[in-house]
Tab-separated table of N, CA and C in Angstrom:
chain	number	residue	atom	x	y	z
A	1	MET	N	-12.562	47.628	15.086
A	1	MET	CA	-11.094	48.179	14.461
A	1	MET	C	-10.769	48.382	12.915
A	2	LYS	N	-10.632	49.045	11.998
A	2	LYS	CA	-10.301	49.270	11.093
A	2	LYS	C	-8.841	49.071	10.480
A	3	GLU	N	-8.498	48.289	9.465
A	3	GLU	CA	-7.298	47.635	8.584
A	3	GLU	C	-6.757	49.154	8.154
A	4	GLU	N	-5.333	49.206	9.041
A	4	GLU	CA	-4.521	50.299	9.137
A	4	GLU	C	-3.007	49.384	8.601
A	5	VAL	N	-2.291	50.356	7.249
A	5	VAL	CA	-0.988	49.958	7.272
A	5	VAL	C	0.129	50.957	7.636
A	6	SER	N	0.720	51.280	8.648
A	6	SER	CA	1.351	52.547	9.214
A	6	SER	C	2.664	52.203	8.638
A	7	ASP	N	3.841	52.985	7.796
A	7	ASP	CA	4.929	53.109	8.369
A	7	ASP	C	6.128	53.646	9.401
A	8	TYR	N	6.984	52.616	9.864
A	8	TYR	CA	7.707	53.486	10.435
A	8	TYR	C	9.267	53.462	10.766
A	9	ASP	N	9.867	54.021	10.551
A	9	ASP	CA	10.919	54.610	10.747
A	9	ASP	C	11.658	53.570	11.403
A	10	ILE	N	11.985	51.842	11.567
A	10	ILE	CA	12.256	51.017	12.743
A	10	ILE	C	13.942	50.829	13.056
A	11	GLY	N	14.279	51.750	12.245
A	11	GLY	CA	16.200	51.662	11.802
A	11	GLY	C	16.454	52.300	14.013
A	12	PRO	N	16.493	53.061	14.586
A	12	PRO	CA	16.141	53.306	16.123
A	12	PRO	C	16.261	51.902	16.849
A	13	LEU	N	14.693	51.431	16.742
A	13	LEU	CA	14.451	50.977	17.552
A	13	LEU	C	15.590	49.141	17.449
A	14	LEU	N	15.528	49.068	15.354
A	14	LEU	CA	17.209	48.136	15.655
A	14	LEU	C	18.028	48.002	16.376
A	15	MET	N	18.515	49.456	15.962
A	15	MET	CA	19.966	49.751	16.852
A	15	MET	C	19.534	49.523	17.851
A	16	GLU	N	19.135	49.764	18.901
A	16	GLU	CA	18.638	49.504	20.523
A	16	GLU	C	18.971	48.239	20.573
A	17	LEU	N	18.370	47.675	20.253
A	17	LEU	CA	18.053	46.427	20.086
A	17	LEU	C	19.227	45.114	19.975
A	18	ASN	N	20.319	45.570	19.276
A	18	ASN	CA	21.698	45.241	18.586
A	18	ASN	C	21.896	45.769	19.692
A	19	MET	N	22.323	46.832	19.661
A	19	MET	CA	23.774	47.153	21.313
A	19	MET	C	22.900	46.940	22.288
A	20	GLN	N	21.856	46.258	22.865
A	20	GLN	CA	22.042	45.683	24.082
A	20	GLN	C	22.065	43.869	23.742
A	21	ALA	N	21.619	43.488	22.718
A	21	ALA	CA	21.915	41.988	22.056
A	21	ALA	C	23.934	42.236	21.964
A	22	SER	N	24.384	43.049	21.811
A	22	SER	CA	25.510	43.102	21.966
A	22	SER	C	26.486	42.832	23.041
A	23	LEU	N	25.633	43.041	23.793
A	23	LEU	CA	26.333	42.839	25.189
A	23	LEU	C	26.756	41.662	25.588
A	24	TYR	N	26.098	40.531	24.833
A	24	TYR	CA	26.182	38.813	25.158
A	24	TYR	C	26.871	38.100	24.330
A	25	ALA	N	28.003	37.704	25.347
A	25	ALA	CA	29.048	36.976	24.052
A	25	ALA	C	28.473	35.132	23.840
A	26	GLY	N	27.918	35.101	24.035
A	26	GLY	CA	27.148	33.711	23.882
A	26	GLY	C	27.110	33.421	22.836
A	27	THR	N	26.680	31.891	22.250
A	27	THR	CA	26.082	32.046	21.078
A	27	THR	C	24.385	31.330	20.815
A	28	GLU	N	23.927	31.496	22.363
A	28	GLU	CA	22.454	31.238	21.793
A	28	GLU	C	21.842	32.394	21.310
A	29	THR	N	20.746	31.776	21.133
A	29	THR	CA	19.909	33.080	20.249
A	29	THR	C	19.233	34.011	21.283
A	30	ASN	N	19.133	35.205	21.098
A	30	ASN	CA	19.526	36.917	21.366
A	30	ASN	C	18.181	37.295	21.342
A	31	TYR	N	16.900	36.560	20.937
A	31	TYR	CA	15.979	37.494	20.400
A	31	TYR	C	14.763	36.768	20.371
A	32	VAL	N	13.662	36.745	20.467
A	32	VAL	CA	12.413	35.891	20.687
A	32	VAL	C	11.521	36.448	19.854
A	33	HIS	N	10.089	36.071	19.907
A	33	HIS	CA	8.701	36.670	20.076
A	33	HIS	C	7.819	35.780	19.994
A	34	TYR	N	6.587	36.524	20.688
A	34	TYR	CA	5.576	36.020	21.174
A	34	TYR	C	4.558	36.767	20.225
A	35	SER	N	3.209	35.794	20.619
A	35	SER	CA	2.022	36.549	20.231
A	35	SER	C	0.998	36.370	21.201
A	36	LEU	N	0.498	37.348	21.303
A	36	LEU	CA	-0.776	37.356	22.388
A	36	LEU	C	-2.169	36.985	21.359
A	37	SER	N	-3.266	36.727	21.367
A	37	SER	CA	-3.920	36.846	20.232
A	37	SER	C	-5.648	36.385	21.378
A	38	LEU	N	-6.164	37.796	20.446
A	38	LEU	CA	-7.952	37.391	21.893
A	38	LEU	C	-8.774	36.392	20.599
A	39	SER	N	-9.642	35.609	21.223
A	39	SER	CA	-11.088	34.959	20.465
A	39	SER	C	-11.035	36.289	19.509
A	40	PRO	N	-12.084	35.606	18.167
A	40	PRO	CA	-12.457	36.659	17.181
A	40	PRO	C	-13.363	37.745	17.603
A	41	ASP	N	-14.148	37.360	18.979
A	41	ASP	CA	-15.417	38.044	18.382
A	41	ASP	C	-14.828	39.020	19.526
A	42	GLU	N	-13.615	38.963	20.786
A	42	GLU	CA	-13.819	40.168	21.635
A	42	GLU	C	-12.431	41.512	20.446
A	43	SER	N	-11.615	42.384	22.244
A	43	SER	CA	-10.979	43.711	21.586
A	43	SER	C	-10.569	43.701	22.834
A	44	LEU	N	-9.281	44.555	22.433
A	44	LEU	CA	-8.794	45.540	23.363
A	44	LEU	C	-8.423	47.244	22.747
A	45	THR	N	-8.578	47.889	23.358
A	45	THR	CA	-8.309	49.321	22.725
A	45	THR	C	-7.118	48.917	23.041
A	46	PRO	N	-5.703	50.361	22.372
A	46	PRO	CA	-4.085	49.976	22.060
A	46	PRO	C	-3.590	49.888	23.594
A	47	TYR	N	-4.021	50.729	24.591
A	47	TYR	CA	-3.872	50.800	25.793
A	47	TYR	C	-3.948	49.379	26.650
A	48	GLN	N	-5.117	48.713	26.550
A	48	GLN	CA	-5.306	47.513	27.155
A	48	GLN	C	-3.922	46.362	26.675
A	49	CYS	N	-4.243	46.645	24.946
A	49	CYS	CA	-3.063	45.861	24.121
A	49	CYS	C	-1.244	45.613	24.772
A	50	LEU	N	-0.915	47.058	25.300
A	50	LEU	CA	0.485	47.231	25.984
A	50	LEU	C	0.410	46.929	27.060
A	51	VAL	N	-1.212	46.545	27.890
A	51	VAL	CA	-0.997	45.792	29.699
A	51	VAL	C	-0.871	44.675	29.334
A	52	ALA	N	-1.029	44.461	28.088
A	52	ALA	CA	-1.510	42.147	28.444
A	52	ALA	C	-0.043	42.203	27.812
A	53	ALA	N	0.796	43.394	27.033
A	53	ALA	CA	2.115	42.409	26.554
A	53	ALA	C	3.244	42.486	27.777
A	54	ARG	N	3.005	44.167	28.450
A	54	ARG	CA	3.649	44.104	29.565
A	54	ARG	C	3.434	43.062	30.955
A	55	LEU	N	1.942	42.641	30.967
A	55	LEU	CA	1.390	41.505	31.545
A	55	LEU	C	2.843	39.833	30.913
A	56	LEU	N	2.835	39.938	30.049
A	56	LEU	CA	3.373	38.468	29.741
A	56	LEU	C	4.907	39.073	30.034
A	57	MET	N	5.435	40.272	29.102
A	57	MET	CA	6.665	40.364	29.449
A	57	MET	C	7.250	39.854	30.966
A	58	ILE	N	6.519	40.594	32.070
A	58	ILE	CA	6.765	40.396	33.318
A	58	ILE	C	7.096	38.639	33.628
A	59	GLU	N	5.781	38.307	33.356
A	59	GLU	CA	5.609	36.844	33.807
A	59	GLU	C	6.385	35.826	33.078
A	60	LEU	N	7.379	36.469	32.209
A	60	LEU	CA	8.531	35.419	31.370
A	60	LEU	C	9.693	36.017	31.840
A	61	GLY	N	9.534	37.004	32.712
A	61	GLY	CA	11.301	37.425	33.530
A	61	GLY	C	11.771	38.366	32.688
A	62	TYR	N	11.211	39.780	31.857
A	62	TYR	CA	12.031	40.426	31.939
A	62	TYR	C	11.596	41.968	32.271
A	63	GLY	N	12.729	42.329	32.699
A	63	GLY	CA	12.823	43.343	33.134
A	63	GLY	C	12.658	44.498	33.146
A	64	SER	N	13.250	45.701	33.769
A	64	SER	CA	13.729	47.327	33.271
A	64	SER	C	15.391	47.038	32.909
A	65	ASP	N	15.996	45.320	32.775
A	65	ASP	CA	17.163	46.080	32.597
A	65	ASP	C	16.882	45.134	30.854
A	66	THR	N	15.819	44.839	30.680
A	66	THR	CA	15.915	43.908	28.948
A	66	THR	C	14.934	45.081	28.060
A	67	ARG	N	15.202	44.803	26.695
A	67	ARG	CA	14.426	45.592	25.941
A	67	ARG	C	13.678	44.687	24.997
A	68	TRP	N	12.383	45.551	24.873
A	68	TRP	CA	10.917	44.582	23.814
A	68	TRP	C	10.452	45.789	23.655
A	69	THR	N	9.838	45.236	22.288
A	69	THR	CA	8.728	46.202	22.027
A	69	THR	C	7.650	45.152	21.506
A	70	SER	N	6.446	45.524	21.563
A	70	SER	CA	5.356	45.547	21.288
A	70	SER	C	4.558	46.340	19.565
A	71	VAL	N	3.958	45.383	18.506
A	71	VAL	CA	2.751	45.688	17.666
A	71	VAL	C	0.993	45.220	17.705
A	72	ILE	N	0.392	45.701	17.374
A	72	ILE	CA	-0.829	45.194	17.273
A	72	ILE	C	-1.189	45.530	16.157
A	73	HIS	N	-1.533	44.355	15.811
A	73	HIS	CA	-1.994	43.312	14.326
A	73	HIS	C	-3.449	42.864	14.748
A	74	HIS	N	-3.803	43.585	13.336
A	74	HIS	CA	-5.694	43.111	13.376
A	74	HIS	C	-5.735	42.680	11.565
A	75	MET	N	-5.931	41.821	11.730
A	75	MET	CA	-6.574	41.371	9.982
A	75	MET	C	-7.842	41.277	10.032
A	76	ILE	N	-8.754	42.060	8.641
A	76	ILE	CA	-10.139	41.302	9.017
A	76	ILE	C	-10.122	40.356	9.271
A	77	GLN	N	-11.418	39.774	9.178
A	77	GLN	CA	-11.852	38.506	9.753
A	77	GLN	C	-11.393	37.576	10.509
A	78	ARG	N	-10.299	38.097	11.370
A	78	ARG	CA	-8.882	37.573	11.685
A	78	ARG	C	-9.001	38.280	13.096
A	79	SER	N	-8.604	37.533	14.156
A	79	SER	CA	-8.467	38.711	16.052
A	79	SER	C	-7.404	39.359	15.939
A	80	LEU	N	-7.826	40.190	16.918
A	80	LEU	CA	-6.596	40.800	16.837
A	80	LEU	C	-5.580	40.624	17.719
A	81	HIS	N	-4.240	40.557	18.044
A	81	HIS	CA	-3.322	39.646	18.088
A	81	HIS	C	-2.285	41.301	18.450
A	82	VAL	N	-1.592	40.575	18.844
A	82	VAL	CA	-0.147	41.156	19.618
A	82	VAL	C	0.897	40.487	19.244
A	83	HIS	N	1.698	41.343	18.588
A	83	HIS	CA	3.152	40.745	18.494
A	83	HIS	C	4.519	41.489	19.730
A	84	VAL	N	5.831	40.688	20.035
A	84	VAL	CA	6.006	41.228	20.757
A	84	VAL	C	7.627	40.763	20.508
A	85	VAL	N	8.519	41.485	20.256
A	85	VAL	CA	9.923	41.306	19.823
A	85	VAL	C	10.738	41.431	21.030
A	86	ALA	N	11.617	40.554	21.336
A	86	ALA	CA	12.122	40.466	22.371
A	86	ALA	C	14.053	40.808	22.708
A	87	CYS	N	14.845	41.266	23.230
A	87	CYS	CA	15.926	41.036	23.195
A	87	CYS	C	16.390	40.249	24.762
A	88	ARG	N	16.506	38.920	24.851
A	88	ARG	CA	16.866	38.650	25.800
A	88	ARG	C	18.233	38.994	26.339
A	89	VAL	N	19.207	39.588	26.077
A	89	VAL	CA	19.756	39.928	27.003
A	89	VAL	C	19.989	40.986	27.799
A	90	LYS	N	20.519	41.000	28.946
A	90	LYS	CA	19.795	41.543	30.145
A	90	LYS	C	21.539	42.728	30.195
A	91	LEU	N	21.227	43.720	30.951
A	91	LEU	CA	22.713	44.094	30.845
A	91	LEU	C	23.346	43.627	31.887
A	92	ASP	N	23.039	43.037	32.650
A	92	ASP	CA	24.177	42.473	33.371
A	92	ASP	C	24.455	41.022	32.377
A	93	ARG	N	24.980	41.162	31.005
A	93	ARG	CA	25.293	40.443	29.967
A	93	ARG	C	24.614	38.764	30.239
A	94	THR	N	23.770	38.398	30.859
A	94	THR	CA	23.036	37.344	30.747
A	94	THR	C	21.861	37.585	30.117
A	95	LEU	N	21.275	36.500	30.023
A	95	LEU	CA	19.930	35.676	29.125
A	95	LEU	C	19.493	35.819	30.121
A	96	VAL	N	18.072	36.140	30.361
A	96	VAL	CA	17.014	36.018	30.707
A	96	VAL	C	17.125	34.232	29.861
A	97	ASP	N	16.261	33.849	31.290
A	97	ASP	CA	16.013	32.083	30.964
A	97	ASP	C	14.388	31.855	30.064
A	98	ASP	N	14.825	31.248	29.051
A	98	ASP	CA	13.993	31.263	28.645
A	98	ASP	C	12.511	29.638	28.608
A	99	SER	N	13.939	29.391	29.657
A	99	SER	CA	13.395	27.309	29.665
A	99	SER	C	11.658	27.062	30.229
A	100	ASN	N	11.433	26.502	29.538
A	100	ASN	CA	10.501	26.146	29.697
A	100	ASN	C	9.034	27.586	29.538
A	101	ASP	N	9.402	28.551	29.144
A	101	ASP	CA	8.885	29.508	28.587
A	101	ASP	C	7.120	29.220	27.488
A	102	TYR	N	7.296	28.614	27.154
A	102	TYR	CA	5.632	28.213	26.366
A	102	TYR	C	4.662	28.060	27.848
A	103	ALA	N	4.854	26.919	28.435
A	103	ALA	CA	3.765	27.014	29.731
A	103	ALA	C	4.420	28.646	30.398
A	104	ARG	N	5.177	28.785	30.891
A	104	ARG	CA	5.223	29.759	31.500
A	104	ARG	C	4.275	30.978	30.772
A	105	GLY	N	3.716	31.445	29.730
A	105	GLY	CA	3.333	32.345	28.700
A	105	GLY	C	1.061	31.930	29.023
A	106	VAL	N	1.371	30.011	28.467
A	106	VAL	CA	-0.080	29.941	28.732
A	106	VAL	C	-0.831	30.359	30.124
A	107	ASP	N	0.372	30.033	30.898
A	107	ASP	CA	-0.004	30.602	32.213
A	107	ASP	C	-0.007	32.217	32.616
A	108	ALA	N	0.676	32.797	31.986
A	108	ALA	CA	0.505	34.834	31.792
A	108	ALA	C	-0.361	34.879	31.427
A	109	ALA	N	-1.737	34.410	29.871
A	109	ALA	CA	-2.432	34.806	28.842
A	109	ALA	C	-3.294	33.948	29.775
A	110	ARG	N	-3.442	33.607	31.158
A	110	ARG	CA	-4.675	33.001	32.056
A	110	ARG	C	-4.643	34.657	32.612
A	111	LYS	N	-3.309	35.168	33.689
A	111	LYS	CA	-4.451	35.673	34.145
A	111	LYS	C	-4.221	37.433	33.485
A	112	ILE	N	-3.687	37.273	31.856
A	112	ILE	CA	-4.378	38.666	31.363
A	112	ILE	C	-5.561	38.296	30.948
A	113	GLU	N	-6.679	37.271	31.157
A	113	GLU	CA	-7.402	37.296	30.689
A	113	GLU	C	-8.456	37.156	31.666
A	114	ILE	N	-7.933	36.991	32.949
A	114	ILE	CA	-8.699	37.645	34.051
A	114	ILE	C	-8.248	39.340	34.013
A	115	GLU	N	-6.829	40.333	34.219
A	115	GLU	CA	-6.903	40.761	34.404
A	115	GLU	C	-7.805	41.938	33.831
A	116	LEU	N	-7.683	41.741	31.766
A	116	LEU	CA	-8.330	42.719	31.209
A	116	LEU	C	-10.158	42.138	31.063
A	117	GLY	N	-10.490	40.766	31.721
A	117	GLY	CA	-12.354	41.136	31.444
A	117	GLY	C	-11.984	39.808	30.546
A	118	LEU	N	-11.133	39.104	29.583
A	118	LEU	CA	-11.245	38.140	28.341
A	118	LEU	C	-11.473	37.477	28.916
A	119	ALA	N	-12.932	36.160	27.817
A	119	ALA	CA	-13.124	35.690	28.065
A	119	ALA	C	-12.051	33.991	28.296
A	120	ASN	N	-12.441	33.065	29.303
A	120	ASN	CA	-11.221	32.111	29.341
A	120	ASN	C	-10.613	31.896	28.380
A	121	CYS	N	-10.280	31.351	27.608
A	121	CYS	CA	-9.726	30.363	26.419
A	121	CYS	C	-9.128	28.963	26.921
A	122	LYS	N	-9.711	27.796	26.531
A	122	LYS	CA	-9.268	26.526	26.864
A	122	LYS	C	-7.154	26.812	26.884
A	123	SER	N	-7.099	25.452	28.414
A	123	SER	CA	-5.449	25.245	27.984
A	123	SER	C	-5.175	24.500	27.258
A	124	PRO	N	-3.457	24.603	26.512
A	124	PRO	CA	-3.525	23.971	25.735
A	124	PRO	C	-3.480	22.463	25.868
A	125	GLU	N	-3.106	22.252	27.073
A	125	GLU	CA	-3.859	20.998	27.699
A	125	GLU	C	-4.470	20.030	27.122
A	126	ALA	N	-5.691	20.174	27.511
A	126	ALA	CA	-6.562	20.363	27.432
A	126	ALA	C	-7.208	19.763	26.103
A	127	ASN	N	-6.948	20.678	25.004
A	127	ASN	CA	-7.647	20.759	23.506
A	127	ASN	C	-5.889	19.717	22.608
A	128	PHE	N	-5.693	19.147	23.601
A	128	PHE	CA	-3.772	18.267	22.507
A	128	PHE	C	-4.900	16.913	21.640
A	129	GLY	N	-5.382	17.298	20.739
A	129	GLY	CA	-6.062	15.702	19.665
A	129	GLY	C	-7.182	15.849	19.779
A	130	HIS	N	-7.769	17.333	20.726
A	130	HIS	CA	-9.316	17.594	20.321
A	130	HIS	C	-9.120	19.042	19.618
A	131	GLU	N	-9.094	19.939	19.400
A	131	GLU	CA	-9.232	21.543	18.492
A	131	GLU	C	-8.786	21.220	17.745
A	132	TYR	N	-7.325	20.988	18.107
A	132	TYR	CA	-5.923	21.416	17.322
A	132	TYR	C	-5.216	20.447	17.695
A	133	SER	N	-3.447	20.224	17.515
A	133	SER	CA	-3.162	19.470	17.558
A	133	SER	C	-1.711	20.427	18.612
A	134	ILE	N	-0.557	19.790	19.028
A	134	ILE	CA	0.177	20.441	19.744
A	134	ILE	C	1.078	21.043	19.142
A	135	VAL	N	1.320	20.534	17.904
A	135	VAL	CA	2.178	21.227	16.490
A	135	VAL	C	1.218	22.242	16.120
A	136	ASN	N	0.120	22.740	16.034
A	136	ASN	CA	-0.494	23.482	14.921
A	136	ASN	C	-0.772	25.339	16.696
A	137	ILE	N	-0.711	24.753	17.658
A	137	ILE	CA	-0.676	25.656	18.628
A	137	ILE	C	1.218	25.979	18.516
A	138	LYS	N	2.506	25.189	18.976
A	138	LYS	CA	3.537	25.351	18.882
A	138	LYS	C	4.110	26.297	17.578
A	139	MET	N	3.108	26.339	16.362
A	139	MET	CA	3.491	26.888	15.230
A	139	MET	C	2.150	27.728	15.279
A	140	ALA	N	1.542	28.233	16.029
A	140	ALA	CA	0.798	29.810	16.275
A	140	ALA	C	-0.136	29.714	15.451
A	141	VAL	N	-1.382	28.060	15.217
A	141	VAL	CA	-1.949	28.030	14.273
A	141	VAL	C	-3.122	27.991	14.637
A	142	VAL	N	-3.130	28.956	15.752
A	142	VAL	CA	-4.358	28.876	17.010
A	142	VAL	C	-5.285	30.259	16.747
A	143	GLU	N	-6.407	30.345	17.432
A	143	GLU	CA	-7.189	31.896	17.740
A	143	GLU	C	-7.790	31.968	19.019
A	144	GLY	N	-7.259	32.846	19.734
A	144	GLY	CA	-7.706	33.095	21.321
A	144	GLY	C	-6.801	31.798	22.126
A	145	ALA	N	-5.476	32.309	21.935
A	145	ALA	CA	-3.789	31.348	23.024
A	145	ALA	C	-3.044	32.141	22.108
A	146	TYR	N	-2.363	32.086	23.798
A	146	TYR	CA	-1.010	32.471	23.372
A	146	TYR	C	0.009	31.378	22.230
A	147	MET	N	1.007	31.966	21.972
A	147	MET	CA	1.794	31.615	21.041
A	147	MET	C	2.693	32.127	21.412
A	148	LEU	N	3.542	30.664	20.700
A	148	LEU	CA	5.449	31.485	20.930
A	148	LEU	C	5.882	31.176	19.687
A	149	CYS	N	7.162	31.384	19.196
A	149	CYS	CA	8.120	31.038	17.781
A	149	CYS	C	9.268	32.026	18.197
A	150	MET	N	10.653	31.227	18.228
A	150	MET	CA	12.010	31.803	17.929
A	150	MET	C	11.509	32.512	17.031
A	151	ILE	N	12.999	33.427	17.576
A	151	ILE	CA	13.404	33.688	16.288
A	151	ILE	C	14.995	33.904	15.562
A	152	PRO	N	15.921	34.180	14.617
A	152	PRO	CA	16.753	33.755	14.949
A	152	PRO	C	17.827	35.547	15.261
A	153	PRO	N	18.785	34.910	15.408
A	153	PRO	CA	19.828	36.430	15.779
A	153	PRO	C	19.375	37.408	14.851
A	154	VAL	N	20.027	38.471	14.988
A	154	VAL	CA	20.200	40.076	13.611
A	154	VAL	C	21.594	39.815	13.514
């Protein structure tokens, strides 16, 4: 896959996410960012990337009453990865439960590996203190693993 940079007008997308977020009157974080990263020697088609993102979001509790978008990112000499930005606000004005979403995301990554025939990456729990630290995992500084970080409300 060659490296490409594309310009898109994300204004309508931001408007849609912000309209959904405005349904919630609370002060909790309304947006999250997730990233699925492949091992450097693996690749997926754009359709498979969408399937992976959709499987992740379903496992994390995002349904048709929520809004999220994904972007494929591939850097030379690094692995392909999919970024997902989601609004946690549902149409009923409640939030998608994000408690324990890191562990649920790791479980989702295992299901995605099976569904898409990817190599089974080691479970983060098996690697703590070995190949990389829990801090690196949570700060998304690993390859071939599920990564998560929170982003502030827009």
